[in-house]
mmCIF file of C-alpha atoms in Angstrom:
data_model
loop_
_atom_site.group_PDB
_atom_site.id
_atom_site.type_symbol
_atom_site.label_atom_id
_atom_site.label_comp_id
_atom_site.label_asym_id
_atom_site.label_seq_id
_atom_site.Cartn_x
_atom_site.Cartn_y
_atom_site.Cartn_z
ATOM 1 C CA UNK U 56 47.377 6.124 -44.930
ATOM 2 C CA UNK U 57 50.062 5.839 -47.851
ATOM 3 C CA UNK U 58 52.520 3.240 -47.927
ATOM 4 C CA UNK U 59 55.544 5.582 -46.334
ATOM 5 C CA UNK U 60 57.695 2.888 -45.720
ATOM 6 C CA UNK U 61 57.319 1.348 -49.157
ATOM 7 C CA UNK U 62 57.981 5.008 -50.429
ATOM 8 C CA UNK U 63 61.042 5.167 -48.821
ATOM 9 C CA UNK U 64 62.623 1.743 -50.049
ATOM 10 C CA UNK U 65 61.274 2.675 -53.665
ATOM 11 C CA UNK U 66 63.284 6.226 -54.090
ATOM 12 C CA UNK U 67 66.626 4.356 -54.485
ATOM 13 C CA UNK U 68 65.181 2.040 -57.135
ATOM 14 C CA UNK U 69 64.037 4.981 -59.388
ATOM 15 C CA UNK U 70 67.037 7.176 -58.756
ATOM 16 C CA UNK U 71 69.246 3.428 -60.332
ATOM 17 C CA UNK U 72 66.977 3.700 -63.368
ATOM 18 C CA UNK U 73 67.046 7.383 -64.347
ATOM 19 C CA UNK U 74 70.599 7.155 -64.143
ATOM 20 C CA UNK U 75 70.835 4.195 -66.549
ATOM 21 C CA UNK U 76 70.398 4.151 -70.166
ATOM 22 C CA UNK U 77 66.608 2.926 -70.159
ATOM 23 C CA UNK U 78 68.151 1.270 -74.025
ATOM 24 C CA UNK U 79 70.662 -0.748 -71.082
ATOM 25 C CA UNK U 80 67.841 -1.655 -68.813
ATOM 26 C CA UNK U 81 65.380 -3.066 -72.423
ATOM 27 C CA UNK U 82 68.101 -5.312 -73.047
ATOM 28 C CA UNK U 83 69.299 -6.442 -69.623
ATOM 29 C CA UNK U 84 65.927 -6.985 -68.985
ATOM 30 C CA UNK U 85 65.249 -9.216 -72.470
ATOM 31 C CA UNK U 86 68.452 -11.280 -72.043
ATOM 32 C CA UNK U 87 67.612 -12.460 -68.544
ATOM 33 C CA UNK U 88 63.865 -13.100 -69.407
ATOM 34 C CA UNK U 89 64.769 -14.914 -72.594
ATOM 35 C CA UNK U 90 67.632 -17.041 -70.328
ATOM 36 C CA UNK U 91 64.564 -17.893 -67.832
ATOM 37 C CA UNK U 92 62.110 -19.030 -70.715
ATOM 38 C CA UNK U 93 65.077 -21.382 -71.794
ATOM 39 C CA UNK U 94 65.690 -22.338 -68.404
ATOM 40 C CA UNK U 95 61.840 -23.010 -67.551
ATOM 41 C CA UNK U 96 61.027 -25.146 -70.883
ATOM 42 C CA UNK U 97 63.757 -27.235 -70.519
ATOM 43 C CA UNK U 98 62.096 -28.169 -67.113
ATOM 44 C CA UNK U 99 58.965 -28.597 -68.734
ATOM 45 C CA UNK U 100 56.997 -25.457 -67.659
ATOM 46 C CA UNK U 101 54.361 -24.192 -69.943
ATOM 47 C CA UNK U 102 55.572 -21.086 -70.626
ATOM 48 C CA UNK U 103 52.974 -19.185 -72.344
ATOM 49 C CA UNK U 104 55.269 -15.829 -73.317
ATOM 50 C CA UNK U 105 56.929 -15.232 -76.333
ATOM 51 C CA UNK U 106 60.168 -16.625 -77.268
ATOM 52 C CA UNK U 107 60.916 -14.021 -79.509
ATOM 53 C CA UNK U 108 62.256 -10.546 -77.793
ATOM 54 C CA UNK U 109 60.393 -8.452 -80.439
ATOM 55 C CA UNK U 110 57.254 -9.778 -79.260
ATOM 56 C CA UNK U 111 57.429 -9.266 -75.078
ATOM 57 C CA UNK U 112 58.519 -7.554 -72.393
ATOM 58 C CA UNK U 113 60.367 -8.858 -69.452
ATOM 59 C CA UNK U 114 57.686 -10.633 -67.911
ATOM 60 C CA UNK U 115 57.557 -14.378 -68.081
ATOM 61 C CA UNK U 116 54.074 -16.060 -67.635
ATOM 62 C CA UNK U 117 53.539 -19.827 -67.685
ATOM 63 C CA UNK U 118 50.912 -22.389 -66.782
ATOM 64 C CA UNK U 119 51.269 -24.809 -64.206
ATOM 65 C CA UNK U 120 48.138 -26.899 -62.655
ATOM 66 C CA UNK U 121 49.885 -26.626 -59.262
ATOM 67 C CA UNK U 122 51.465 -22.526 -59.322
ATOM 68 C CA UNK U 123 50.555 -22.070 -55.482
ATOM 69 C CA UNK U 124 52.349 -24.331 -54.600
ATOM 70 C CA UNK U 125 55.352 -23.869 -56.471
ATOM 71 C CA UNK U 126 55.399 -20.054 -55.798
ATOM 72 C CA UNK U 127 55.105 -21.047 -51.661
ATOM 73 C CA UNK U 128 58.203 -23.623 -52.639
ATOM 74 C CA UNK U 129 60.057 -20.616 -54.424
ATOM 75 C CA UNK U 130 59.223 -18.216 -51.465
ATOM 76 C CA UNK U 131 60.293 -20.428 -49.122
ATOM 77 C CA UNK U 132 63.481 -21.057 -51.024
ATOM 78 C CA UNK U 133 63.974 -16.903 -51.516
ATOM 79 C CA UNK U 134 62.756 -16.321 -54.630
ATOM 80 C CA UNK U 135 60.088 -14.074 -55.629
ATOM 81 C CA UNK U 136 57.482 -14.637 -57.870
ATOM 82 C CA UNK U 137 54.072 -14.394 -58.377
ATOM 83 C CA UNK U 138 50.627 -16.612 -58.983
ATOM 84 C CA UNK U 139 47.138 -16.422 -60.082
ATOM 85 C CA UNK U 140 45.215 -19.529 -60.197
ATOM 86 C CA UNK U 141 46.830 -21.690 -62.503
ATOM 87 C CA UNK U 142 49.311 -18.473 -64.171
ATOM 88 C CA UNK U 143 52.949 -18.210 -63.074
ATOM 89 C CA UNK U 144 54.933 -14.835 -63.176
ATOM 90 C CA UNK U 145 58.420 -14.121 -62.944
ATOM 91 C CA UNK U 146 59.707 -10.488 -63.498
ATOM 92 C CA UNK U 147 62.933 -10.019 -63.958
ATOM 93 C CA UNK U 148 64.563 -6.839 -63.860
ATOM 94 C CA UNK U 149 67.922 -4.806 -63.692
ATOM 95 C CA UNK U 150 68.201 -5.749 -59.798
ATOM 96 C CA UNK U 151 68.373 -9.141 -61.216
ATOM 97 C CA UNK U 152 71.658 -10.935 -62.941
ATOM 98 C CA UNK U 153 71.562 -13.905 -64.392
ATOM 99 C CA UNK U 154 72.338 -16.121 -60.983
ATOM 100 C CA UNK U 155 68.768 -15.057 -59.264
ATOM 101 C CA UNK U 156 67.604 -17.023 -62.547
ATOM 102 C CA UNK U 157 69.828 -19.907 -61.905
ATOM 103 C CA UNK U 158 68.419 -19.951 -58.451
ATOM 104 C CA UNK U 159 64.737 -20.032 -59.916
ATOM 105 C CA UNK U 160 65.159 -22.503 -62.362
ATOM 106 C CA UNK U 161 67.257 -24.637 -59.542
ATOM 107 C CA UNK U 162 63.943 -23.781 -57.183
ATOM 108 C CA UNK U 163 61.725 -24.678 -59.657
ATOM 109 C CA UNK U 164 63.731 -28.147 -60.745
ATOM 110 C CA UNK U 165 63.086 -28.828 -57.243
ATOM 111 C CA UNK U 166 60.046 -28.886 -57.308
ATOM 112 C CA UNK U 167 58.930 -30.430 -60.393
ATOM 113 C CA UNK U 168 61.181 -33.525 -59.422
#
């Protein structure tokens, strides 16, 4: 059986983004993935995506030996993220501002203390 209540919660989502400039949405999206990779190697995560906006999307991959355990930290601290063995992902997007990245790199400084 389809996913009818994910359906439902996604409609609203798409009708934000055809009705913004997608232009808007690129460089929303760049700025607040470019603030995180800042953010994150200043804490001394291995980010492993491009600093350069010409040469990635929004999503930020890094390394860390213990990324389980920091994404259960982040989830249990409301942030939402995602891991794969030792790969990190954050994905950023228009729903975002730059304060849900203050409160990931805050989660993740408290956790690498």
């Amino acid at each position: 059986m389809p996913n009818l209540l994910g359906l439902a919660f996604t409609k609203p989502g798409l009708e934000i983004l055809v009705e913004t400039d997608m232009s808007v949405v690129e460089h929303h999206n760049l700025d607040l993935s470019g603030y995180a990779i800042a953010g994150m190697k200043e804490l001394g995560i291995d980010v492993t995506t491009h600093d350069d906006p010409n040469y990635r999307l929004g999503v930020i991959s890094a390394r860390h030996e213990a990324a389980d355990e920091l994404w259960k930290h982040l989830h249990n601290n409301k942030v939402d993220t995602y891991y794969h063995g030792e790969i990190f992902r954050v994905d950023p997007h228009i729903f975002n501002d730059r304060d849900d990245i203050d409160m990931l790199l805050k989660g993740i400084d408290s956790f690498v203390k």
